[in-house]
């Protein structure tokens, strides 16, 4: 990764959202949107630019579920495990995907950086449970079989 | 840019006239559910077909409308998600369900050109066909106030909102009322917070209005953390201006000039819609400095959540807006005195703000006439789980559970029996058969130890294991515990461990009592609402389904037949062809037998993973 280029981008976000503490989460979100995770180089840089302790930024980054300190796959699959999806059997879908990709609750991304499998608590598509998303596109009324078909399709596309 | 009240009135009149003139409409639901089943393509196809066939059609409210033009609208969610994609035909009020791309041509030819309904696309139940939306049982007992525009207008268009009378309440609040009148009207209406607690909105507003410190803030809680609920999402996506209007009015009432909307990370579409709505309102001068020349200024900001349930709690939410870790703090001081940036703050839920404009327009007495006087108005619920008609509904407070589940929801799917309904999400509890005739309102639920919560109603059938449900919620809460206070951080973890061992068939004597003791301690000593209510699902399932816990612990049996680890598998010798596929796939070599004769499972070795069931081509492996 080109660190200079990254700092230049971060400067842009700081100019847009401001350098005060209250902009921290927004700036981290912008970085994550660009890189799909928070590269470790950003912490000292942001600390200097925003006049915060590095530990404080790290604290925020690790508190919120959505921030990731590790690179994610090209396809981020989120299986909903909200209540509505759970009672309509979302767990077997998750299990099937993890089995197929050799992933688990602790290892969420395939080594080739192709797929990341995570859970999410409710996508707001509860009416059509169980639901999942691939890179934010919602797929509703899923079954383990449909998930396998989708995976196949994604692999062909990739 | 509108500079005066009169400017607004003129623009609104023009929009209303255009709205009325174009009464022939096709509305396609483009909400999350329908969009995931291809409704956007259906919309495009319908528009394309009309163009091809030379039918005059417009995709937005046109400035100089012709009576014969068909307006094609990407409407929001009318709530009937189970039967999407939904297409509605106006002015007839016909609703087509489960529409496919291949149906589009027929819709244009038969309905738009010839004016006939298509029976085959109408909703059917018990052999009856319902062509008109309003006749469908799902809608009959509903009363839509907060969701009145969802599915009716294009949420991307401020003109459409004005076309249905939008921003009239803001106008009234700015020019015909004093701030104190607004507070009084809300107070008199008995509007209670829809985010779960049911605290009087008027009281909150009056407390903030009274504060000397400035600046003051209006914060809208759009964190909608209850997994299994999406009412607030619909309001934000399908009628964003209604919520903005409510917030600006709160600003006038309390003397605040800045509003913050905190939206859950999982709702990118809501953020997009709200951003656009704010831009439109700013462009027209309904937000910004000196609104309509009244001297009142209001600025709106959006903050996106980053995936932490606890941020739905007031003090955690304000901490998150400030850029910090979203951890609750000890109260008092309360948010009304020391809220966002340590300043007086009104924090209300999305649905609460969405109620404001109609109360200001129609008055407190009108509002109190809906539902019980102490708990008036309507409530939106996300009706989900094992019910026939899942979706988004809104009913007057005081409607019974039976009406909601059986009349609106159409009963339990697959002809199964009703077992329980989870209300209030992870902080709530379950209600059973005996509560079906209970009116849904804040006070009646409180009496039986339940809460309305934010509005998630998850219906469960006889095949649902209640211990597993309790484990599910505890898993959720434990995961979301922010870790600041010990009872919640440690207690939820211990409770989860116990529940996990019970569903895995390793429960011990004394576990139930231990759960009860922990529940009691956490409830009484946790710092914030998350911990204080974390034990809710365990306590209520223990109250109504204690026998299920006991069966798991003492008989190693799951009465609902749901817990994987408590299942036993047997091979039906009459069906088994002796192909050996199950034995080859068994990870622990628990299956043996001779080729071409029936195989058998050694229950002592079996780990109940179910792989054999999935692999048998003859359906010979059975769960017992
Ligand atoms: C753990 C926790 C999560 C909460 N989540 C939400 C939420 O997602 N949405 C919401 O409006 N209120 C939520 N609340 C309630 C808020 O603290 C607050 O009472 C509410 O937003 C006030 O608005 P209202 O009076 O209009 O309901 C939550 C409370 C707790 C303790
Ligand atoms: S519970 Fe899965 S989308 Fe809501």
Coordinates of C-alpha atoms and ligand atoms in Angstrom, one line a residue, chain A residues 80 82-85 122-126 131, chain B residues 227-228, ligand 2:
Chain A
X80 CA -28.4 -12.0 9.4
X82 CA -31.4 -11.2 14.1
X83 CA -34.4 -12.6 15.9
X84 CA -36.7 -12.9 12.9
X85 CA -34.1 -14.6 10.8
X122 CA -30.9 -7.5 11.6
X123 CA -30.7 -5.9 8.2
X124 CA -34.3 -4.6 8.5
X125 CA -35.5 -7.1 5.9
X126 CA -37.1 -9.2 8.7
X131 CA -31.8 -12.5 4.9
Chain B
X227 CA -32.9 -7.2 15.9
X228 CA -36.1 -8.1 14.3
Ligands
LIG2 S1 -33.8 -10.2 11.8 FE1 -32.8 -10.6 9.9 S2 -33.4 -8.9 8.7 FE2 -34.2 -8.5 10.7

